[in-house]
Coordinates of C-alpha atoms and ligand atoms in Angstrom, one line a residue:
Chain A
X676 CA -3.9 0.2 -18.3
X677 CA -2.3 -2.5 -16.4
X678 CA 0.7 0.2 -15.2
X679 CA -1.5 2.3 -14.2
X680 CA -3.3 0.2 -12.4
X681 CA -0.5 -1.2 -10.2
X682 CA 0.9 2.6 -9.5
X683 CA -2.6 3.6 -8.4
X684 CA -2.5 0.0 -6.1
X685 CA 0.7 1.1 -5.2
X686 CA -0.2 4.5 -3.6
X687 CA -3.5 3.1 -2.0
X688 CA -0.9 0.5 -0.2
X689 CA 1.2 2.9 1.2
X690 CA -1.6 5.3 2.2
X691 CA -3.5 2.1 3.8
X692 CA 0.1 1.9 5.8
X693 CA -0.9 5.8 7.7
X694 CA -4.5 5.6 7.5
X695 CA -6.4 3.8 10.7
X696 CA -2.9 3.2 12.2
X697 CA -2.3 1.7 15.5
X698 CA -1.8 3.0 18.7
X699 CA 1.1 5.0 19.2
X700 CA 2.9 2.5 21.6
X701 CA 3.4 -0.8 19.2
X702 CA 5.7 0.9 16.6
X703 CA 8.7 2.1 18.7
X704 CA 9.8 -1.4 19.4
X705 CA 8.7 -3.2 15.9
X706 CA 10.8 -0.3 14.3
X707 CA 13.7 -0.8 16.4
X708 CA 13.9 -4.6 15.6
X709 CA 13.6 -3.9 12.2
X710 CA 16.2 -1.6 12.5
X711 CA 18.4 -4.5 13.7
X712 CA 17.4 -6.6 11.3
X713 CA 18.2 -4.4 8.5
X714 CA 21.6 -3.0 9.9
X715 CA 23.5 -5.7 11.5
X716 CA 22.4 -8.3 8.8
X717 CA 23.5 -6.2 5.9
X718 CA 27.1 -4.0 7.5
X719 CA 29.4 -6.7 6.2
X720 CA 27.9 -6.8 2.8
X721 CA 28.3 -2.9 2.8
X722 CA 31.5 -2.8 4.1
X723 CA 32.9 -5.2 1.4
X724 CA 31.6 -3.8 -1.3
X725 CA 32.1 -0.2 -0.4
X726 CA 35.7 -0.9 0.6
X727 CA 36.3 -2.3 -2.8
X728 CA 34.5 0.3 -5.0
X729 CA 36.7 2.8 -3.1
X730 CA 39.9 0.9 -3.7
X731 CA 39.6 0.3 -7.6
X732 CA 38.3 4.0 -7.8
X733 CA 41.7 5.3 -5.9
X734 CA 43.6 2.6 -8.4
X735 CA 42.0 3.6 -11.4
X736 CA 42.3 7.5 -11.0
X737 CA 45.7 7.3 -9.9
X738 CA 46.4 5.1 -13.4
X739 CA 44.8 8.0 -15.5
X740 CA 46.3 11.0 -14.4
X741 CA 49.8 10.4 -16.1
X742 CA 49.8 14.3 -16.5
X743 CA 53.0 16.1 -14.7
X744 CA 50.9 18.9 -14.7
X745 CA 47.9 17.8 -12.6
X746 CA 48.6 17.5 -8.5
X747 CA 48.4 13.9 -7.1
X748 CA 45.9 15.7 -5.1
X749 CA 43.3 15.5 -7.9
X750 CA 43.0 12.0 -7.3
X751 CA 41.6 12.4 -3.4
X752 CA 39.4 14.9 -4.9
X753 CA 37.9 12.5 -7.8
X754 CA 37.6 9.9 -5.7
X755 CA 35.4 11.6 -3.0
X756 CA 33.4 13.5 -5.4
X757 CA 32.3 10.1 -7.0
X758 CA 32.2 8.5 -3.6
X759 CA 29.7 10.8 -2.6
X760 CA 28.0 11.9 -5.4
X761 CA 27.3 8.1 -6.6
X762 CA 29.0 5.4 -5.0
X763 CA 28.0 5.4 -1.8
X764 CA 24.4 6.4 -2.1
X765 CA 23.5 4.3 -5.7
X766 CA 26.0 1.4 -5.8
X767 CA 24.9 0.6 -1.9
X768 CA 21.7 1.1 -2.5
X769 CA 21.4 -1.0 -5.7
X770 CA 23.5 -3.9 -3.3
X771 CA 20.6 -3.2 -0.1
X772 CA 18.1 -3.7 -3.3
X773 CA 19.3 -7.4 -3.1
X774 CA 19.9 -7.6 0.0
X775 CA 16.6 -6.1 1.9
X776 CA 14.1 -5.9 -0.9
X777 CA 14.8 -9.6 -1.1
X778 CA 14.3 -10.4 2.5
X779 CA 11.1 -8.3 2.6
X780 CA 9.3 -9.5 -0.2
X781 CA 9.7 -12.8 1.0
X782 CA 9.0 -12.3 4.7
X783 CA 5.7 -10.4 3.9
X784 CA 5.3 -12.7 1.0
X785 CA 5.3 -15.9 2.9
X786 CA 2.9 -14.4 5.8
X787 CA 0.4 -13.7 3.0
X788 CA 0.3 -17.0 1.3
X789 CA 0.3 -18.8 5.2
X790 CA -2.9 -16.6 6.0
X791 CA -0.8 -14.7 9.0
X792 CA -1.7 -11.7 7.1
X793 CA -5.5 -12.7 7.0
X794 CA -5.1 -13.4 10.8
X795 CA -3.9 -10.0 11.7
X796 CA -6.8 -8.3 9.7
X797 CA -9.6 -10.5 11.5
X798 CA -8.6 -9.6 15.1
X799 CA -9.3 -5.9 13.6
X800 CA -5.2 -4.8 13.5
X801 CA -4.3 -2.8 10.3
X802 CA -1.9 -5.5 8.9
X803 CA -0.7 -3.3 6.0
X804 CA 0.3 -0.6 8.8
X805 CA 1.5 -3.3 11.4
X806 CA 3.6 -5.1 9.1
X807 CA 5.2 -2.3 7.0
X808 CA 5.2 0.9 8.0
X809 CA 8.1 0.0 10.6
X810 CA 10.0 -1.7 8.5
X811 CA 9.6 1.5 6.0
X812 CA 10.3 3.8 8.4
X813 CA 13.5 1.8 10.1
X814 CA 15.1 1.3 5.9
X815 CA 14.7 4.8 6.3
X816 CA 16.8 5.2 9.2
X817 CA 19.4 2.8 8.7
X818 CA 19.7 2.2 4.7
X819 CA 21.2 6.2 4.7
X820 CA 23.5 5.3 7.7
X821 CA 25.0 2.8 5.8
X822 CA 25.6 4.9 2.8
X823 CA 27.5 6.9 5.3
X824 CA 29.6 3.9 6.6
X825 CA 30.1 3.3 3.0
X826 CA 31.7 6.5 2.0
X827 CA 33.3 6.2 4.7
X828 CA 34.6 3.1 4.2
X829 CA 35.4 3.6 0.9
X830 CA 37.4 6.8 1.0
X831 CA 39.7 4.9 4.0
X832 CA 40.2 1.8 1.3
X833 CA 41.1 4.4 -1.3
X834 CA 43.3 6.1 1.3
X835 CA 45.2 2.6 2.3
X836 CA 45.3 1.1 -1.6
X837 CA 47.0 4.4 -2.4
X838 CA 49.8 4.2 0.6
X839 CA 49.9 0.3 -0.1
X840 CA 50.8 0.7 -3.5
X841 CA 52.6 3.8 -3.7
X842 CA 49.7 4.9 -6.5
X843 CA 48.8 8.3 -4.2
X844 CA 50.4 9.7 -0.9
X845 CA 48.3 10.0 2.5
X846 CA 49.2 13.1 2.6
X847 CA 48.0 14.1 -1.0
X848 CA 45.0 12.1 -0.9
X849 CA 44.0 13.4 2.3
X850 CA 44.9 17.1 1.1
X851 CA 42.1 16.6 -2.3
X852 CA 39.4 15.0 -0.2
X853 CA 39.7 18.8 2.2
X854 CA 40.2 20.7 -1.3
X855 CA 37.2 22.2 -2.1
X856 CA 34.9 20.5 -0.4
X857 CA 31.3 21.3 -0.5
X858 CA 29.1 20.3 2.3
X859 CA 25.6 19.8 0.1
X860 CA 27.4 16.8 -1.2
X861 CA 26.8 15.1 2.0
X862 CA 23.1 16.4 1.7
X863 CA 22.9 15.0 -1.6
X864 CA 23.9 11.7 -1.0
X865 CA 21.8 11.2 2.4
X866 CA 18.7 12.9 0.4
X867 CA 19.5 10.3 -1.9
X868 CA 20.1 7.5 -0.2
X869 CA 17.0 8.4 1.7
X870 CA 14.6 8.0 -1.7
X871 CA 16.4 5.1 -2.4
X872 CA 15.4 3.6 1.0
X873 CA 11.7 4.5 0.7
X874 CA 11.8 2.8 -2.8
X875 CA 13.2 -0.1 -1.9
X876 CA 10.9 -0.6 1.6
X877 CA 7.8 0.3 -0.6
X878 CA 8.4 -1.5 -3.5
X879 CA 9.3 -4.7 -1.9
X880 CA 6.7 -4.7 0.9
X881 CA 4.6 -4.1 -1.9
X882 CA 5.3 -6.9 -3.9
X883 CA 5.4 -9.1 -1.2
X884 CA 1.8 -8.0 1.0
X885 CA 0.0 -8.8 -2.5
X886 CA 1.5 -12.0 -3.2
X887 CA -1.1 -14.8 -4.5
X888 CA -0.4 -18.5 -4.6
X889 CA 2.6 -20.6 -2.5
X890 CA 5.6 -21.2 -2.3
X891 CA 6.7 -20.7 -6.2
X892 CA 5.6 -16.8 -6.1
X893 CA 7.6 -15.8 -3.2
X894 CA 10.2 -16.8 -5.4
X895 CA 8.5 -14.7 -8.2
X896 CA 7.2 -11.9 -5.4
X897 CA 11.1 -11.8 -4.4
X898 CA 12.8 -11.3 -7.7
X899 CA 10.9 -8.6 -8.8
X900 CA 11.1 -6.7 -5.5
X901 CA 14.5 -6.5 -6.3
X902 CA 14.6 -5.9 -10.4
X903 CA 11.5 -3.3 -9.6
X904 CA 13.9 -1.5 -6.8
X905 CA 16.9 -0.9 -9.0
X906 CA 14.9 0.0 -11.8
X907 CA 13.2 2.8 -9.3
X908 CA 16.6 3.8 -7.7
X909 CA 18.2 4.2 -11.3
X910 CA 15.2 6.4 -12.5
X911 CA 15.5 8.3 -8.8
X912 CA 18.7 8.7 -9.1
X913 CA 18.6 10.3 -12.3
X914 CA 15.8 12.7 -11.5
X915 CA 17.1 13.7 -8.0
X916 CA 20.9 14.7 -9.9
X917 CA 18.5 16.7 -12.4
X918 CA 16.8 18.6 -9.9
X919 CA 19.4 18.9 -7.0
X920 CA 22.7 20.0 -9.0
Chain B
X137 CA -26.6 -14.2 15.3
X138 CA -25.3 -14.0 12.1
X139 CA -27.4 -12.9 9.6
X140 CA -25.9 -13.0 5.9
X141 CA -28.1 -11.4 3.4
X142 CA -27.8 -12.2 -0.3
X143 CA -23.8 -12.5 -0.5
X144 CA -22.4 -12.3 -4.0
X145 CA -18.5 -12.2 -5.3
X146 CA -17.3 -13.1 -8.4
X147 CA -13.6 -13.1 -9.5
X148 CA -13.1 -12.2 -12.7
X149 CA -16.0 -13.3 -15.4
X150 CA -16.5 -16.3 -12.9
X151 CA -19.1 -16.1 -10.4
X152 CA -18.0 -18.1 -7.4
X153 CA -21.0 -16.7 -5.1
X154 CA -24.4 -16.1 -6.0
X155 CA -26.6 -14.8 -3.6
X156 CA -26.2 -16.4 -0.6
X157 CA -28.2 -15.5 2.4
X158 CA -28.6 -17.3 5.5
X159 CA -28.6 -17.0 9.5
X160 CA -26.5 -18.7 12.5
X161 CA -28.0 -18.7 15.8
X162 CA -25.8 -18.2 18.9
X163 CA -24.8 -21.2 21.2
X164 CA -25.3 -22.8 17.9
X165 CA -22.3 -25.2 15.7
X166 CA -23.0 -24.0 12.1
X167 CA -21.3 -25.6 9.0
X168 CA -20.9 -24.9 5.7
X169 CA -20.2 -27.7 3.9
X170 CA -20.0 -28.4 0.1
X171 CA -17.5 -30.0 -2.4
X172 CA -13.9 -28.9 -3.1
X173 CA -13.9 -25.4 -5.2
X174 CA -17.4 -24.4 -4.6
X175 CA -16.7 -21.3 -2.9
X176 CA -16.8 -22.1 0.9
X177 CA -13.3 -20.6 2.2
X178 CA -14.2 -17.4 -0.2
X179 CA -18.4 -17.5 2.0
X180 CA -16.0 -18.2 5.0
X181 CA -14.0 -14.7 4.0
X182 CA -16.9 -13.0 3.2
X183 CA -18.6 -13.3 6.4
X184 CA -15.5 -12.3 8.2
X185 CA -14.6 -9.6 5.9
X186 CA -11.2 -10.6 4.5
X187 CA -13.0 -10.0 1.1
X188 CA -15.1 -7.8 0.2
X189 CA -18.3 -9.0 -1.3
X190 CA -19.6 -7.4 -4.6
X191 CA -22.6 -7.2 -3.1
X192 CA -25.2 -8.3 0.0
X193 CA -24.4 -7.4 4.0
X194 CA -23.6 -9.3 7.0
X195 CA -25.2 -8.9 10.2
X196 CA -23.4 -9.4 13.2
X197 CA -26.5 -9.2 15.9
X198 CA -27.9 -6.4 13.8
X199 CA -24.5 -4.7 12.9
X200 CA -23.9 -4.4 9.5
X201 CA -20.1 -5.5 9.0
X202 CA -19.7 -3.8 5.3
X203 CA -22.3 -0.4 6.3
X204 CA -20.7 0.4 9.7
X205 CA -17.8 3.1 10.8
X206 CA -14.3 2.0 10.8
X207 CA -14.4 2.0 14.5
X208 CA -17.3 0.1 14.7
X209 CA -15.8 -2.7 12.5
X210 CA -12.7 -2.9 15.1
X211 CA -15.2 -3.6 17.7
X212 CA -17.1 -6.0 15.8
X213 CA -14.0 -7.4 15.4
X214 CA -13.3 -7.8 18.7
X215 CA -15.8 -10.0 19.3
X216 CA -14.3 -12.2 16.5
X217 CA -11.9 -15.1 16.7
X218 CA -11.4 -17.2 13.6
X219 CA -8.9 -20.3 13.0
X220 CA -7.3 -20.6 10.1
X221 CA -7.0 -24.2 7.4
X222 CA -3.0 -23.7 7.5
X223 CA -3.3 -22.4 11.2
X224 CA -1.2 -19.4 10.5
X225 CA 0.6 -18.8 14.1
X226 CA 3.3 -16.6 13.8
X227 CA 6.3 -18.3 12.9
X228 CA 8.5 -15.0 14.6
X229 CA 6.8 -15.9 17.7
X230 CA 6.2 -18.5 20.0
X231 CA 3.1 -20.4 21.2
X232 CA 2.3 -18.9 24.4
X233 CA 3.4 -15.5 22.4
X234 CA 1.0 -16.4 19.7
X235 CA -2.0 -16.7 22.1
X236 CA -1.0 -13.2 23.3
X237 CA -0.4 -11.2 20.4
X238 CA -4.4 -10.3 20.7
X239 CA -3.8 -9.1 23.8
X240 CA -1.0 -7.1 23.6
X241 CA -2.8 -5.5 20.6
X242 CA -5.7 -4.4 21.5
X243 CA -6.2 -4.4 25.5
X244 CA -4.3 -1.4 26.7
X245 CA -5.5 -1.6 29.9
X246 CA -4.9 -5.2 31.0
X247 CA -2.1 -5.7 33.1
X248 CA 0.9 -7.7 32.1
X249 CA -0.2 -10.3 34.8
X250 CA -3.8 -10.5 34.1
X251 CA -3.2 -11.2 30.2
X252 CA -0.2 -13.8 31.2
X253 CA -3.6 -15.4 33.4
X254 CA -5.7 -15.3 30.3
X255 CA -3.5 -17.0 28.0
X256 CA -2.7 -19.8 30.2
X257 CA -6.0 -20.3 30.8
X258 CA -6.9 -20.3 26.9
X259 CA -4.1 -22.9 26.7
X260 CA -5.3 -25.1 29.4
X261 CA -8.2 -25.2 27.4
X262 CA -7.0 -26.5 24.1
X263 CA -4.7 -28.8 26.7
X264 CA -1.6 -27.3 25.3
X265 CA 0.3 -25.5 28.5
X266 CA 3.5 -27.7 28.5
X267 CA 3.9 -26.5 24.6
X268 CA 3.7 -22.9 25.7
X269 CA 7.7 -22.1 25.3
X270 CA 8.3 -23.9 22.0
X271 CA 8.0 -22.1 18.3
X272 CA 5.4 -22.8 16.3
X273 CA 8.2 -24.9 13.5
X274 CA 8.6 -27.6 16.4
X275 CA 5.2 -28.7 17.2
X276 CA 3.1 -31.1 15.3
X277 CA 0.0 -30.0 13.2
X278 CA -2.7 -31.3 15.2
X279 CA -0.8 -29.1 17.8
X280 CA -0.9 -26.0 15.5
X281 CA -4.5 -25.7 15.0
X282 CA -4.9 -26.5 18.8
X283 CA -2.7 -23.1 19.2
X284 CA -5.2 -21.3 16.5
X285 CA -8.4 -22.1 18.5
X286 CA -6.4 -20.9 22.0
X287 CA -5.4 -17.7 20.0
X288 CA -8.7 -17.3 18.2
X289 CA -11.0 -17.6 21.9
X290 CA -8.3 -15.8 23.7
X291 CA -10.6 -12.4 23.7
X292 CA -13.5 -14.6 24.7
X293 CA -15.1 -13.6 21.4
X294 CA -19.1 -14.0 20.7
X295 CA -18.2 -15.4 16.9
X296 CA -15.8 -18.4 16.3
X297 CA -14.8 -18.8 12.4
X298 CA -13.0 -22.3 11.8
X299 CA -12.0 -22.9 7.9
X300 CA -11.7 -26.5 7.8
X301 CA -10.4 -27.4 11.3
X302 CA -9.6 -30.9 10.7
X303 CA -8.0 -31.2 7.7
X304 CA -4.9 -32.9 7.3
X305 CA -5.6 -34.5 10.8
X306 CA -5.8 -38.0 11.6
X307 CA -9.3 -39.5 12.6
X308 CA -8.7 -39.6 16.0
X309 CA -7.1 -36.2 16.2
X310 CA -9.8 -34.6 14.0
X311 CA -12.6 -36.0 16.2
X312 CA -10.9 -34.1 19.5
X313 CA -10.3 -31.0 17.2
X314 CA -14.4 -30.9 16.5
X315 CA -15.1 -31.7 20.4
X316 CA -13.0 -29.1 21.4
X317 CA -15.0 -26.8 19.1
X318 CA -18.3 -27.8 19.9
X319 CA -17.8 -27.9 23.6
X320 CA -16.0 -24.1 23.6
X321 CA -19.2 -23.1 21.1
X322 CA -21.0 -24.6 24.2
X323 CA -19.6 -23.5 27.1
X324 CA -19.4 -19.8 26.1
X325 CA -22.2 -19.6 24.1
X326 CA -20.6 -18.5 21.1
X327 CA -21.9 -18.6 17.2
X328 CA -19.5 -20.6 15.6
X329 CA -19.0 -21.4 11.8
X330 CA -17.2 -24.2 10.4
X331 CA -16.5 -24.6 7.3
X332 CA -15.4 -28.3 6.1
X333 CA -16.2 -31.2 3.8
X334 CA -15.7 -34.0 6.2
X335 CA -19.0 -36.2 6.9
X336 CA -18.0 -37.0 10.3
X337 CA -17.8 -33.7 11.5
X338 CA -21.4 -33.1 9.9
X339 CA -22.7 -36.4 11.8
X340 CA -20.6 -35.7 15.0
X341 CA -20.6 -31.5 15.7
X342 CA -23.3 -30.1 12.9
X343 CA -26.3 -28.3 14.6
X344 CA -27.0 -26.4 12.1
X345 CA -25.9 -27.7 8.8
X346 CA -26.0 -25.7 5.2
X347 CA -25.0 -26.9 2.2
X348 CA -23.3 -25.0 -1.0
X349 CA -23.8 -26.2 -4.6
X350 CA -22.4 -24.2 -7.5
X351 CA -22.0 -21.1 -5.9
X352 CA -26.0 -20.9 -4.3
X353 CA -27.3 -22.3 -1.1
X354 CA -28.6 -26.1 -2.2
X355 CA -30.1 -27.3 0.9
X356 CA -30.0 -26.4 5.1
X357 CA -31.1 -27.9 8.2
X358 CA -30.1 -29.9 11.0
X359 CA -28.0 -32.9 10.7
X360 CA -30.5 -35.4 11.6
X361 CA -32.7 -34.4 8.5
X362 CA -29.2 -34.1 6.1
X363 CA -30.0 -38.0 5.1
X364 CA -33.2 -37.3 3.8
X365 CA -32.9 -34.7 1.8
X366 CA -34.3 -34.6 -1.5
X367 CA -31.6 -33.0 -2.9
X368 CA -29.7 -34.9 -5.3
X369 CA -26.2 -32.9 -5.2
X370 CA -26.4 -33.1 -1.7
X371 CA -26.8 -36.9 -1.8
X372 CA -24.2 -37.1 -4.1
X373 CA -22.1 -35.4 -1.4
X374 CA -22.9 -37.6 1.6
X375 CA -22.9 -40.7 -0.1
X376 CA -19.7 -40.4 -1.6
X377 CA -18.2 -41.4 2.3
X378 CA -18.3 -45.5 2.2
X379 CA -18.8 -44.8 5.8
X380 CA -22.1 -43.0 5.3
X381 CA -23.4 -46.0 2.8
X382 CA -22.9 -48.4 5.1
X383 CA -25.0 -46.5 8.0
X384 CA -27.7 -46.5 6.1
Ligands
ATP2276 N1 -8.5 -14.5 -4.6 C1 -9.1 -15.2 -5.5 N2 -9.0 -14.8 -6.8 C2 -9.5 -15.5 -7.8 N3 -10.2 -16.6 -7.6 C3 -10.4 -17.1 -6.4 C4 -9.8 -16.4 -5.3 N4 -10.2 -17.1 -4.1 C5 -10.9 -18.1 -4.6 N5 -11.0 -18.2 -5.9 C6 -11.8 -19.1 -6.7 O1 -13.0 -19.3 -6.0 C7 -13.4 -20.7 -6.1 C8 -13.8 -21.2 -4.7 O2 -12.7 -21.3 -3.9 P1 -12.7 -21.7 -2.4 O3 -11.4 -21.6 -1.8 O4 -13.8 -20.9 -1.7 O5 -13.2 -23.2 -2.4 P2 -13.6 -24.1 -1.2 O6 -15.0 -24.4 -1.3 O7 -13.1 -23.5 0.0 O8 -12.7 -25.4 -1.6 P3 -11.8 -26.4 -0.6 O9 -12.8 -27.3 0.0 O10 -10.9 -27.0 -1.6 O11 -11.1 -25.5 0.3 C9 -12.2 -21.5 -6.7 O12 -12.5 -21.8 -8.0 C10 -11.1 -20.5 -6.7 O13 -10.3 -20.6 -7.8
MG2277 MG1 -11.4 -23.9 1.4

């Protein structure tokens, strides 16, 4: 009962972010400074991480195809099939879980318990669609342009861990990423990454707009913003590979 | 005039409201006081809407606030300003942005200039210009709710809400806080509720003066006739200030 009683809370909050909206003219700029917030604060998280993944992939590859039979190529290939298919849309999007869903819950969280949230209501403003619906629409935007930056990034550490340790030729590894390459895998990961972005925008700002109490539950209000966003990506991310390959 | 009619909310299995009805008059100071828990702040969010009653209506000069169209509720709210207990500026923003947010919100069609005029002149009132650049984290809490009444009669609304307005002040302070409302009440001829549980603002501001007991209305009037009321919760209440003992 309770479970369904949150999912049906949870759909009346994000329909209460569209319904009665503001004018036209206060979003463009809200969105755009939340899409600073979430880009600029969270690149060099991405670009650590994804660099990394990309390197131990490239390493890891190269150490199990021992085979004189199979082309060092195969490796370039592997590497940007997992990049693509998983890496860079999942494993940055379980990170930005932390990251963002953290930071939202506890923004929105904090405005609840301080009444700013009550104060926006009483002047007659639609809080829910105020408050959220830019920062749902700007994770959105930029959450699946990082997943690009990280495939990006971590195909070029794959490419330089490979030349740095002799494991795989530039040449070779660039030569499998081109080798059969399938554009819908690009699809696939921003349709991805996409979800994920909605999930983790809705399911934070959720937890956070209906936070009761002080300080102690934005703690609480954080924390399972962020276990209740992986769980959602995980499950997404299962259904979407069902359905889309 | 705010009419409430037969307000009734109950969280859970406990019943915080029980039929509460009641009416405050324009150009009038109208408190609500009672003892800690008794269901003031949730009265206070009632009237304004914040929550949802289970049942009964308020009447906003006639306009129903819980029958009426979405788009008339905006423009009841309009007319609305309310100051919070914590204050609750916008820590993102700073004072003089505060005071404007209204503004920017919801009139299109004032000029930049004209609502830059407005909020300096809503900060003038509270006394607060030379704190118009600073963030809300650097000024001191007596200065905060000074901020909340500029923001809340920014609009020059016809209701003022204040949910305990002097608490956490010092005397002195707190005195100027009820002043300030009483003269703005005065001066605009607004309807203004304040909710609080401190004596001296009953003696000093209370026109209009009702009292909650265990969730019903135990006693109203004016302040004048508070100290001889027959009620004996309500003597309990006003006695319990060593001030008020030794007055009488
Ligand atoms: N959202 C809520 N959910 C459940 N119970 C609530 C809620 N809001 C208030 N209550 C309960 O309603 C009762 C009255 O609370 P309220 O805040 O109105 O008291 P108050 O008269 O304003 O007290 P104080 O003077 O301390 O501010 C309390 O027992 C409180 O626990
Ligand atoms: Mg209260």
């Amino acid at each position: 009962m309770n479970i369904i009683q949150n999912w049906g809370k949870y759909f009346l909050f994000l329909f209460s972010t569209i319904r009665n909206r503001e004018p036209f003219r206060v979003y463009p700029s809200l969105i755009l400074d939340e899409m600073v917030k979430i880009g600029t604060n969270s690149m060099v998280i991405v670009a650590i991480v994804s660099t990394f993944i990309g390197m131990v992939t490239c390493l890891q590859t190269a150490d199990n195809l021992v085979s004189p039979l199979v082309p060092m190529s195969v490796i370039g290939t592997i590497c940007r099939d997992m990049t693509l298919l998983e890496l860079a849309p999942t494993f940055t999007c379980v990170v930005l879980a932390g990251k963002v869903g953290s930071n939202l819950a506890g923004e929105i969280g904090s405005m609840r318990i301080t009444e700013q949230i009550d104060a926006i209501d009483v002047m007659g403003i639609n809080s829910s669609s105020y408050l959220i619906l830019p920062k749902i629409i700007a994770a959105c935007i930029m959450i699946p342009a990082l997943c690009i930056l990280a495939a990006f990034l971590s195909l070029m550490g794959g490419y330089l861990i490979g030349e740095i340790t002799g494991a795989i030729s530039p040449t070779d590894f660039v030569a499998g990423i081109r080798n059969g390459f399938r554009p819908f895998n690009v699809f696939f990961a921003l349709t991805k990454s996409f979800v994920f972005a909605f999930l983790i925008s809705t399911i934070s700002s959720y937890k956070g707009y209906f936070t009761l109490g002080g300080a102690l539950e934005i703690g609480q209000a954080s924390t399972k913003a962020v276990t209740n966003s992986v769980i959602g990506i995980l499950i997404a991310d299962l259904i979407l590979a069902k359905i889309m390959i | 005039m705010i009419e409430i009619v037969n307000i009734k909310k109950a969280f859970g299995d406990r019943e915080v409201l029980k039929g509460i009805s009641g009416r405050f008059e324009n150009g009038n100071n109208s408190l609500i006081i009672g003892a800690s828990g008794t269901g003031k702040s949730v009265l206070l969010k009632c009237i304004v809407g914040l929550i949802q009653p289970d049942e009964g209506d308020v009447l906003f000069d006639g306009r129903s606030l819980f029958k009426s169209s979405v788009n008339e509720v905006k423009k009841i709210r309009r007319e609305m300003g309310m100051l919070f207990q914590g204050s609750a500026l916008f820590d993102s923003l700073s004072v003089f942005e505060n005071v404007r947010f209204p503004l920017d919100m919801l009139m299109a069609e004032m000029s930049d200039g004209e609502k830059n005029d407005q909020v300096m002149h809503s900060l003038e009132r509270v006394g607060l210009t030379p704190a118009a650049h600073k963030m809300p984290a650097e000024i001191s809490g007596g200065m905060r709710k000074r901020v909340g009444i500029a923001r809340a009669i920014v609009m020059n609304p016809k209701y003022l809400f204040c949910d305990e307005p002097n608490s956490g002040l010092d005397p002195m302070t707190s005195i100027k806080i009820d002043e300030l409302i009483s003269d703005i009440t005065d001066e605009f001829n607004m309807t203004t509720i304040v909710v609080t549980h401190d004596m001296n603002s009953v003696m000093g501001i209370g026109e209009y003066v009702m009292f909650l007991h265990e969730g019903l209305k135990e006693w109203d009037g004016d302040s004048n006739s508070i100290l001889h009321s027959k009620s004996q919760a309500l003597r309990e209440f006003v006695f319990a200030s060593k001030i008020m003992e030794k007055l009488l």
